Coordinates of C-alpha atoms in Angstrom, one line a residue:
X1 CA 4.6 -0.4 -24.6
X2 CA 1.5 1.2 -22.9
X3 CA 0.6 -1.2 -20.9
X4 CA 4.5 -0.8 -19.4
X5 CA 4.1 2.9 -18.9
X6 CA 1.1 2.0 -16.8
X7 CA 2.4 -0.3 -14.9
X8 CA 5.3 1.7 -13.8
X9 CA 3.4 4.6 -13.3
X10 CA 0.6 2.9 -11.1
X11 CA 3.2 1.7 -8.6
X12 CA 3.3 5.0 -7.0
X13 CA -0.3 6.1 -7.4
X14 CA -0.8 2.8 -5.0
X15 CA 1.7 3.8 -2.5
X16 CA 1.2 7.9 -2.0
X17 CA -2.1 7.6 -3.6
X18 CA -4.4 4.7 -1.8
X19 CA -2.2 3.5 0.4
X20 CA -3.3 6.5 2.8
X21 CA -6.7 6.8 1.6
X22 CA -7.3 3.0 2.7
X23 CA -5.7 2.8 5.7
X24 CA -7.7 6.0 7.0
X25 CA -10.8 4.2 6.3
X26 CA -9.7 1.5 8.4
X27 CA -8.8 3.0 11.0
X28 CA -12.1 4.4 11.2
X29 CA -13.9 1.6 10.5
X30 CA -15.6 -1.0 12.7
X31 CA -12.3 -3.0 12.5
X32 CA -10.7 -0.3 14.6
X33 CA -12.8 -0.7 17.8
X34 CA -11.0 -2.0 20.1
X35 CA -10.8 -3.2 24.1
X36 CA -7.9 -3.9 26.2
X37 CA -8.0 -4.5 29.7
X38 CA -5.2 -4.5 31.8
X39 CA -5.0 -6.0 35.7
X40 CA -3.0 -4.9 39.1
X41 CA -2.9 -7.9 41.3
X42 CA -1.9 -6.9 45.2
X43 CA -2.3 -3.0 44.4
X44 CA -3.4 -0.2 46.9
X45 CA -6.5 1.4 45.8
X46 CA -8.2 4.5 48.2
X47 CA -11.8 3.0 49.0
X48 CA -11.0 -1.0 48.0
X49 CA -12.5 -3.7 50.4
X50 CA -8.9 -5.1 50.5
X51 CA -7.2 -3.0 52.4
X52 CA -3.3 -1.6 51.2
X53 CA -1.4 -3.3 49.1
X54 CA -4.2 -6.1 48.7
X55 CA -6.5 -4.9 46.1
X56 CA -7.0 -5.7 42.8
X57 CA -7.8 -3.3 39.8
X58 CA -9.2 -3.8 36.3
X59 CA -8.5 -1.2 34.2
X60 CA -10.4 -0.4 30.6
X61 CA -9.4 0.7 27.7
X62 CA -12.0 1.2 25.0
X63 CA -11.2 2.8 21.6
X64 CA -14.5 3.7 19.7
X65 CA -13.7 5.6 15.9
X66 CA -16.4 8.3 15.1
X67 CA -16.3 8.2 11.4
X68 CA -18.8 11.3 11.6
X69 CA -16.3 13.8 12.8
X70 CA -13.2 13.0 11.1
X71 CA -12.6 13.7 7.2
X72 CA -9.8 12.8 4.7
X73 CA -6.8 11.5 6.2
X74 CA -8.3 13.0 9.5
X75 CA -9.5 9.8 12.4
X76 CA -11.4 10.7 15.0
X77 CA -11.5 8.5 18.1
X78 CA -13.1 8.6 21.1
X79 CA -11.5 6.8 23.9
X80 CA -12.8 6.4 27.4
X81 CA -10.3 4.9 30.5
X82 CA -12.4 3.2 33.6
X83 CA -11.1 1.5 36.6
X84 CA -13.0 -1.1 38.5
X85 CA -12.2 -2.4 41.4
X86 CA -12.7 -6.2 42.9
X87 CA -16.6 -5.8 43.5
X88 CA -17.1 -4.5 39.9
X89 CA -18.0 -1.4 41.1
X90 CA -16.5 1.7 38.8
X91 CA -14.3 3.7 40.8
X92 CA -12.9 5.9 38.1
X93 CA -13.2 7.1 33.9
X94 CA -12.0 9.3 32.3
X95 CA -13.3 10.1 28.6
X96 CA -11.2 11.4 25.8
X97 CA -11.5 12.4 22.1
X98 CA -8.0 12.2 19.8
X99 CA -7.9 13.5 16.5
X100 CA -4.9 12.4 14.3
X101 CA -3.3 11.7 10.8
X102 CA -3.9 8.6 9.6
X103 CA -0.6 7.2 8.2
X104 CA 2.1 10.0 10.6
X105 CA 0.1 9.7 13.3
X106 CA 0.1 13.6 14.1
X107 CA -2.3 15.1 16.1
X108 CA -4.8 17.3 14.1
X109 CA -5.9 19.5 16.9
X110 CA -9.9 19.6 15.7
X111 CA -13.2 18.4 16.0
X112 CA -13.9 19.2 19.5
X113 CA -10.7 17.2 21.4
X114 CA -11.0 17.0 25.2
X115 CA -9.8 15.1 27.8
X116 CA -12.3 14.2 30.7
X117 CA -14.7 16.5 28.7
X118 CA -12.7 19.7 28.8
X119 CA -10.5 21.0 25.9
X120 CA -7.1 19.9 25.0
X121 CA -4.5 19.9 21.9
X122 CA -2.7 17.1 21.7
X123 CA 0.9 17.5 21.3
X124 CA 1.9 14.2 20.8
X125 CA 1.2 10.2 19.5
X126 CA -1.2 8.5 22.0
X127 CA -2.0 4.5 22.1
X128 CA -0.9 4.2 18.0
X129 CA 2.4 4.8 16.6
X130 CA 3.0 5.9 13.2
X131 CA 2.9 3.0 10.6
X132 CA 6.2 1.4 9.8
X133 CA 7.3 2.6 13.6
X134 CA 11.1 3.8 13.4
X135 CA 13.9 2.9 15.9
X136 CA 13.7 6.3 17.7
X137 CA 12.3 8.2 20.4
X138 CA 8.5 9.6 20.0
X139 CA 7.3 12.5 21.4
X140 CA 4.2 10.5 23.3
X141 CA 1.0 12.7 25.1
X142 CA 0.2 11.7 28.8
X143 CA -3.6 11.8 29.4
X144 CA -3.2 12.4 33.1
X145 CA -0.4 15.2 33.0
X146 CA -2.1 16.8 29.2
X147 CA 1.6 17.4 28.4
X148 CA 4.0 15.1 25.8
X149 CA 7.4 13.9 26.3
X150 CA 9.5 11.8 24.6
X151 CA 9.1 7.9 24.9
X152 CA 12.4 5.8 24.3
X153 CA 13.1 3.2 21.6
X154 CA 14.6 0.4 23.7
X155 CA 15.4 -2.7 21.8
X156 CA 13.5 -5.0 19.7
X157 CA 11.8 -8.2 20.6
X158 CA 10.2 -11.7 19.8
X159 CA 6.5 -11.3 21.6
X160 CA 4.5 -14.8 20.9
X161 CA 6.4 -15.0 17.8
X162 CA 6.1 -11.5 16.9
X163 CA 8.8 -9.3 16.3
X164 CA 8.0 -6.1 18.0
X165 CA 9.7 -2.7 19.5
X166 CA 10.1 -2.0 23.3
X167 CA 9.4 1.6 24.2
X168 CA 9.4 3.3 27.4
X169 CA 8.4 6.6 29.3
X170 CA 8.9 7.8 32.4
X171 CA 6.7 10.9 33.5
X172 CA 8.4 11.5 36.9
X173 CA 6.1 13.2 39.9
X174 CA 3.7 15.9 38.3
X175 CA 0.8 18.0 39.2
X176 CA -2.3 17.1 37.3
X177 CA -5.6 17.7 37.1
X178 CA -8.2 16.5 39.2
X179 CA -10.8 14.1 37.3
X180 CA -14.3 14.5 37.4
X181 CA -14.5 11.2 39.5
X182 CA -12.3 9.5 42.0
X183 CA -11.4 6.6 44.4
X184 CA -13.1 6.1 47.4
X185 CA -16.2 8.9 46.9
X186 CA -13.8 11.5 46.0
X187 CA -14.7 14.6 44.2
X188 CA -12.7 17.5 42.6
X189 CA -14.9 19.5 45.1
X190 CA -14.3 17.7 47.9
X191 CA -10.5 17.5 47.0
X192 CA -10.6 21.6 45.9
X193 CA -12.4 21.8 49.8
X194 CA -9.8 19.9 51.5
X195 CA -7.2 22.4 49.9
X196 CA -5.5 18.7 48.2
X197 CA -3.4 18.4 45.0
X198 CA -3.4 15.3 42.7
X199 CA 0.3 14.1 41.6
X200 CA 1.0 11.5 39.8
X201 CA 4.3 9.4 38.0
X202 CA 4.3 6.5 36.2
X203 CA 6.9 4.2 34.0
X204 CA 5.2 2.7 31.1
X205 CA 6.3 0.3 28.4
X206 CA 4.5 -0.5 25.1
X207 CA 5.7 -3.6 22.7
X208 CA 4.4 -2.0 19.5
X209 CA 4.7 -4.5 16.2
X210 CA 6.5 -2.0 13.8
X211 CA 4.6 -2.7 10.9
X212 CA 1.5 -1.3 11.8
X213 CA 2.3 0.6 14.4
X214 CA -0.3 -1.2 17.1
X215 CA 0.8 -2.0 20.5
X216 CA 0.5 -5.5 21.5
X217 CA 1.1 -5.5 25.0
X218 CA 1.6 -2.9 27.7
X219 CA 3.0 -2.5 31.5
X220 CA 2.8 0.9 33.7
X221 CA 4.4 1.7 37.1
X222 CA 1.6 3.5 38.4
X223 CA 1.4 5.9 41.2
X224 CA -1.1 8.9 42.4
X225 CA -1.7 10.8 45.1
X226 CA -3.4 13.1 46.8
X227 CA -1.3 15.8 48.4
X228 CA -1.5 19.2 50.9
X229 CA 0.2 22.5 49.7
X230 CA 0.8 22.8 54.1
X231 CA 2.4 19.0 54.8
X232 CA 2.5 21.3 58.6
X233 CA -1.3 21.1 58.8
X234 CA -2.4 18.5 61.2
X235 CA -6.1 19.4 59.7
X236 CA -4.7 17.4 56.2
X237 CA -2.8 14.8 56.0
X238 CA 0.5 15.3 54.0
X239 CA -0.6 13.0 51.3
X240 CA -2.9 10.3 50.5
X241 CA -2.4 7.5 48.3
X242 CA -5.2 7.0 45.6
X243 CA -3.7 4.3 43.4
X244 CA -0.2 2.2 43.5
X245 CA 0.4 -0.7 41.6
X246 CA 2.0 -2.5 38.9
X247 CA -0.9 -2.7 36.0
X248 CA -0.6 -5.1 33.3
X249 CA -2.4 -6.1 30.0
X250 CA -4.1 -9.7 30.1
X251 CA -2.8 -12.4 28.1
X252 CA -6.0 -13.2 26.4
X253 CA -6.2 -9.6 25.1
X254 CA -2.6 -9.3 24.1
X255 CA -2.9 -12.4 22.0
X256 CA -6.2 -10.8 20.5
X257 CA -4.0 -8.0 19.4
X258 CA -1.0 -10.0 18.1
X259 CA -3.4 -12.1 15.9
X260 CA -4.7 -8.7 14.4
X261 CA -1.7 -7.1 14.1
X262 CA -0.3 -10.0 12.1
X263 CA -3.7 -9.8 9.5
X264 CA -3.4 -6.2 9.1
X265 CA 1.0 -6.6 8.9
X266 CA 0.3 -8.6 6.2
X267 CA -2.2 -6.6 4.5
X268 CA 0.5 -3.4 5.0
X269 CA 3.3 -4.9 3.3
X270 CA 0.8 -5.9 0.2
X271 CA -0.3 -2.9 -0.2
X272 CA 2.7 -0.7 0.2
X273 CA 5.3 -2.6 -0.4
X274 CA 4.6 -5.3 -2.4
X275 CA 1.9 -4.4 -5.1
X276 CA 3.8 -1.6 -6.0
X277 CA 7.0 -3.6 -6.4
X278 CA 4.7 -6.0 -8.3
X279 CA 3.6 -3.1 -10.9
X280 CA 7.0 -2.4 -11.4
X281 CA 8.5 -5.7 -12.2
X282 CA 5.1 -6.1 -14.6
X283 CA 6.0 -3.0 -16.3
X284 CA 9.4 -3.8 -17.2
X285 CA 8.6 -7.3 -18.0
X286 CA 6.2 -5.8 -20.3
X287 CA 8.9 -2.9 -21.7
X288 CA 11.5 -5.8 -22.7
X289 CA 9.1 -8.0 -24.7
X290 CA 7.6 -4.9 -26.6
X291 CA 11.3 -4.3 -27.3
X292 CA 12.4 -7.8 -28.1
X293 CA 8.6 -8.2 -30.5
X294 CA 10.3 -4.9 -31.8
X295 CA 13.4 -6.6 -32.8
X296 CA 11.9 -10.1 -34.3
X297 CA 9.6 -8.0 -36.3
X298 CA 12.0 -5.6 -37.7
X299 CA 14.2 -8.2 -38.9
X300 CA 11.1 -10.5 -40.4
X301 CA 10.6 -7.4 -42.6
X302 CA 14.2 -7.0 -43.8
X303 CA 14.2 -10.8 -44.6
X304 CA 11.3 -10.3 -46.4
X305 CA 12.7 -7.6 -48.8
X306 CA 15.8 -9.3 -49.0
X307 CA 14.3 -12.0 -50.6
X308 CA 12.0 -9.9 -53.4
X309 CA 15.0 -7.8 -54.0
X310 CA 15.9 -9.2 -57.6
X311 CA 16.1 -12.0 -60.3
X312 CA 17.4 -15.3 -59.6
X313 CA 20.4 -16.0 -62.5
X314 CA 19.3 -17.9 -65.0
X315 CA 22.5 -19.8 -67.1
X316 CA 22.4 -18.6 -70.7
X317 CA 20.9 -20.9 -73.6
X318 CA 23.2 -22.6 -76.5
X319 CA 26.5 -24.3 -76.9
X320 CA 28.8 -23.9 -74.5
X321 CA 26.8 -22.9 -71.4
X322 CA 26.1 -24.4 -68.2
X323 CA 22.6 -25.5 -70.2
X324 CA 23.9 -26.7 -73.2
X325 CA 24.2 -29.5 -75.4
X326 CA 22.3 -32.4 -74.3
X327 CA 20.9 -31.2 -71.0
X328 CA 19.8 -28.4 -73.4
X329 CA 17.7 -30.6 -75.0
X330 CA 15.8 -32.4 -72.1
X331 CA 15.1 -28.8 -70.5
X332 CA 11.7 -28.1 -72.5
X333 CA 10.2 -31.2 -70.9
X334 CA 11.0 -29.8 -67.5
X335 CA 10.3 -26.5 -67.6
X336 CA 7.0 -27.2 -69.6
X337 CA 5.1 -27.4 -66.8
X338 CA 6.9 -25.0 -64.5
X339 CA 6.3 -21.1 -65.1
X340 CA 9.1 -19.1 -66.0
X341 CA 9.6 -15.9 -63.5
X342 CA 9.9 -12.5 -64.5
X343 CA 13.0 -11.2 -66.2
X344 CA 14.1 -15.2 -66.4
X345 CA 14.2 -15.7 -69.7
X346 CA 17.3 -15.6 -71.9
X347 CA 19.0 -12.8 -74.0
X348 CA 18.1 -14.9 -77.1
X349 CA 14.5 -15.2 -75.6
X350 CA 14.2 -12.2 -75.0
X351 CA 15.6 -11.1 -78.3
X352 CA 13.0 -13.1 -80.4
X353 CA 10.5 -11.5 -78.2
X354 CA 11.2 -8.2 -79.5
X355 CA 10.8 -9.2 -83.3
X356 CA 6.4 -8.7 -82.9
X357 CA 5.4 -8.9 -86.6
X358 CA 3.2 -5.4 -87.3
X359 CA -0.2 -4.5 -85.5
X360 CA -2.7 -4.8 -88.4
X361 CA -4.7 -1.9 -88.5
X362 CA -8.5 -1.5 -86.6
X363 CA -9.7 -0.7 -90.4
X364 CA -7.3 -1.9 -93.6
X365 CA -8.4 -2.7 -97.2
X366 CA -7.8 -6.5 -98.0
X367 CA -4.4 -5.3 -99.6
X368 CA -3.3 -3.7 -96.7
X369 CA -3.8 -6.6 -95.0
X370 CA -2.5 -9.2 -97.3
X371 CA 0.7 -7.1 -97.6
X372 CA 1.1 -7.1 -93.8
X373 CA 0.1 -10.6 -93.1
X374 CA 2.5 -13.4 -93.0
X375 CA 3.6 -16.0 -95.0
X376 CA 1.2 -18.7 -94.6
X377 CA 2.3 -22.3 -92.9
X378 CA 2.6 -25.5 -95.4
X379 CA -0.7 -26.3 -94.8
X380 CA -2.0 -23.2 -95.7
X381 CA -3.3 -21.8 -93.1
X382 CA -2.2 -18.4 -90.8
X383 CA -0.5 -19.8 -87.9
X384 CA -2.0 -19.0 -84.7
X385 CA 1.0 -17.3 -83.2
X386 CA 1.4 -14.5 -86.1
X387 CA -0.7 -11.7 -84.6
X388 CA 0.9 -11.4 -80.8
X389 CA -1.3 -8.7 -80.3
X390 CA -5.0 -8.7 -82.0
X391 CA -6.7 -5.7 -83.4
X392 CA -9.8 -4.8 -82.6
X393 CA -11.7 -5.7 -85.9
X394 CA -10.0 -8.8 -87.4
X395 CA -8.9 -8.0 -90.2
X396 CA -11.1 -9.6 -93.5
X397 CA -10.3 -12.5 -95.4
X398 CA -8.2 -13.2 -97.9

C-alpha cells in the first residue's frame, strides 16, 4: 500500500517538480547553442558588388546560453544577428541578450538585457515559443522596432514529416533605431549628419514544432530604408534603400533543427506526459493487489478458524449405535494405532475415566496403604494401571 501512495504521489512531483527544473538546465546547456543561417537570393543590398535587385545575403543567427547569468528557471541567452554579403565581407550585427522563463517563455527583464548593446525589456517571446505551443496568437518582440505585437496562429502543417504550427507577423513601416553598423560604410553618425531616419517592415513566418516550442524553419519579407524628415530637400534624397529581399532559412539547417526537435519531442512527452502517467498506472496497479492480498489473506484466516472451531462427532459406543455390534468389535484393531483427539472419546469412556481409584498419600503407614490399595490381580500382583496418578514416595510394601 506504500509503495501505491508513492507512486501516485511522484507523478506530479515529476511534472510541476523536475519537469521545469530539467528543461531549464537544457536550455542552458551546451545542447542549446544553436546556428541558423538564412539566404536572400536576387536581393538589393546598399554597398553589394551586385548591383539592385542582384545581390545575395547570408544572414546569421547564432544563439549562445550564458549559464553564468541566469538562475533557477531564469535562461540567459546571448544572441548576436550578422549579415554578410556575397564577398564574405560583414556588412551588418547586431548583438542581443534575452532573458526568459524556462517552460512560459516570459521575459524576465534582468541580467543586463540589451539590444545592440543598449538597454531594453523585453515585452514579448523572441526565437522560442513556450513548450507545448498553443493554437493562438503570441505576443512576439521585434529586435529591429524594440516593441512586441501579436504574431498569428495560422494553421498547422506536415514539415519533412513533422507536424508543426504556421505563425505569422506583420510589423508594418516603423521608425527604428539606427544600428551601431550599417550597409555600405554607413554609420549612425553619418546617418544622424545627413539628418536620415531608418524604417523598416517586414512579414515573417515561423513553422514552430508544438511540442517543444523550437522553430524549424523561417521566412521574412524584409525591407529597410533610409529616409529624409524634408522628402523637398534636393540636398537628401527622399529615401534610400538599405536592404529588400525575401530571406529564407537553408535546407540543411532546417533539417538540423527538425532532427533535434524530434529527440528533444520525444524526450518532452516522456518526461511530462508519460512518466507521470506511468507512476500512476503503477500506483494503482499496486493499490488493487495490496487490496486483492488483503482479501485472500483475510479469508485464509477465517478458514483457518473455521476449521479449529470444535470437535468432530464421534458415534456413541454399544448396542444399537452407528458403532455397534460387530463393527464394534473390529474397531479396537483400528483405532489402536490411530490417536484419539481431544474431547473424542465416548460418554461411557469418559465416564470410566472419572472413577480414578484414591491418590495414596506422600507418607501413609502400611495399613493406610493396604486399606487403599486395590484388590490384587489373579496372579497376585498390583496391576499396573491401579494408581492413575503416582505419589511422590511409593508407597511401602505390603
Amino acid at each position: 500500500m506504500t509503495f501505491a501512495v508513492f507512486f501516485v504521489a511522484f507523478a506530479p512531483l515529476v511534472r510541476e517538480y523536475a519537469f521545469p527544473r530539467l528543461v531549464a538546465k537544457a536550455l542552458k546547456g551546451d545542447k542549446a547553442y544553436k546556428v541558423m543561417v538564412l539566404e536572400a537570393q536576387n536581393a538589393t543590398l546598399f554597398g553589394a558588388p551586385e548591383g539592385e535587385g542582384k545581390a545575395k545575403a547570408t544572414i546569421i543567427q547564432t544563439v549562445r546560453p550564458n549559464p553564468d547569468e541566469g538562475s533557477g528557471q531564469t535562461v540567459v541567452w546571448d544572441m548576436n544577428l550578422a549579415m554578410v554579403d556575397s564577398t564574405g565581407n560583414v556588412v551588418t550585427q547586431i548583438p542581443e541578450r534575452y532573458a526568459f522563463d524556462a517552460v512560459s517563455q516570459t521575459p524576465k527583464n534582468c541580467c543586463g538585457e540589451h539590444i545592440d548593446n543598449k538597454p531594453v525589456a523585453h515585452t514579448g517571446i523572441q526565437y522560442k515559443w513556450p513548450f507545448f505551443t498553443e493554437k493562438r496568437g503570441y505576443n512576439y518582440y521585434d529586435a529591429q522596432a524594440h516593441t512586441a505585437s501579436t504574431i498569428n496562429y495560422v494553421r498547422t502543417e506536415n514539415f519533412n514529416g513533422l507536424p508543426v504550427y504556421l505563425f505569422e507577423q506583420t510589423v508594418p513601416w516603423t521608425k527604428v533605431p539606427v544600428p551601431s553598423s550599417l550597409p555600405g560604410g554607413l554609420t549612425p553618425e553619418t546617418v544622424e549628419a545627413a539628418g536620415m531616419e531608418r524604417w523598416y517592415t517586414t512579414v515573417r513566418k515561423f513553422w514552430v514544432e508544438p511540442v517543444t516550442g523550437a522553430p524549424v524553419y523561417a521566412e521574412e519579407q524584409h525591407k529597410e530604408e533610409m529616409r529624409t524628415p524634408n522628402p523637398d530637400d534636393p540636398a537628401n534624397p527622399a529615401k534610400l534603400v538599405v536592404f529588400d529581399g525575401n530571406v529564407k532559412m537553408k535546407a540543411e539547417w532546417s533539417n538540423q533543427l527538425i532532427e533535434d526537435a524530434k529527440e528533444q519531442k520525444a524526450q518532452m512527452l516522456l518526461l511530462h506526459d508519460k512518466l507521470p502517467l506511468a507512476f500512476v498506472v503503477i500506483g494503482i496497479v499496486l493499490f488493487l493487489a495490496s487490496l486483492a492480498l488483503e482479501f485472500l489473506g483475510r479469508r485464509k484466516r477465517e478458514r483457518e478458524a473455521a476449521g479449529g472451531a470444535g470437535p468432530a462427532a464421534v458415534p456413541a459406543d454399544g448396542d444399537g449405535g452407528p458403532g455397534g455390534g460387530d463393527a464394534a468389535a473390529a474397531a479396537p484393531a483400528a483405532s489402536a494405532s490411530a490417536p484419539v483427539p481431544v474431547g473424542a472419546l465416548s460418554a461411557a469412556s469418559r465416564a470410566a475415566e472419572t472413577t480414578v481409584l484414591p491418590r495414596v498419600p506422600a507418607v501413609s503407614t502400611a495399613a493406610e496403604v493396604a486399606a487403599e490399595a486395590p484388590a490384587p490381580s489373579s496372579n497376585g500382583k498390583t496391576p499396573a494401571t491401579a494408581y492413575p496418578e503416582r505419589p511422590q514416595t511409593p508407597p511401602p510394601a505390603v
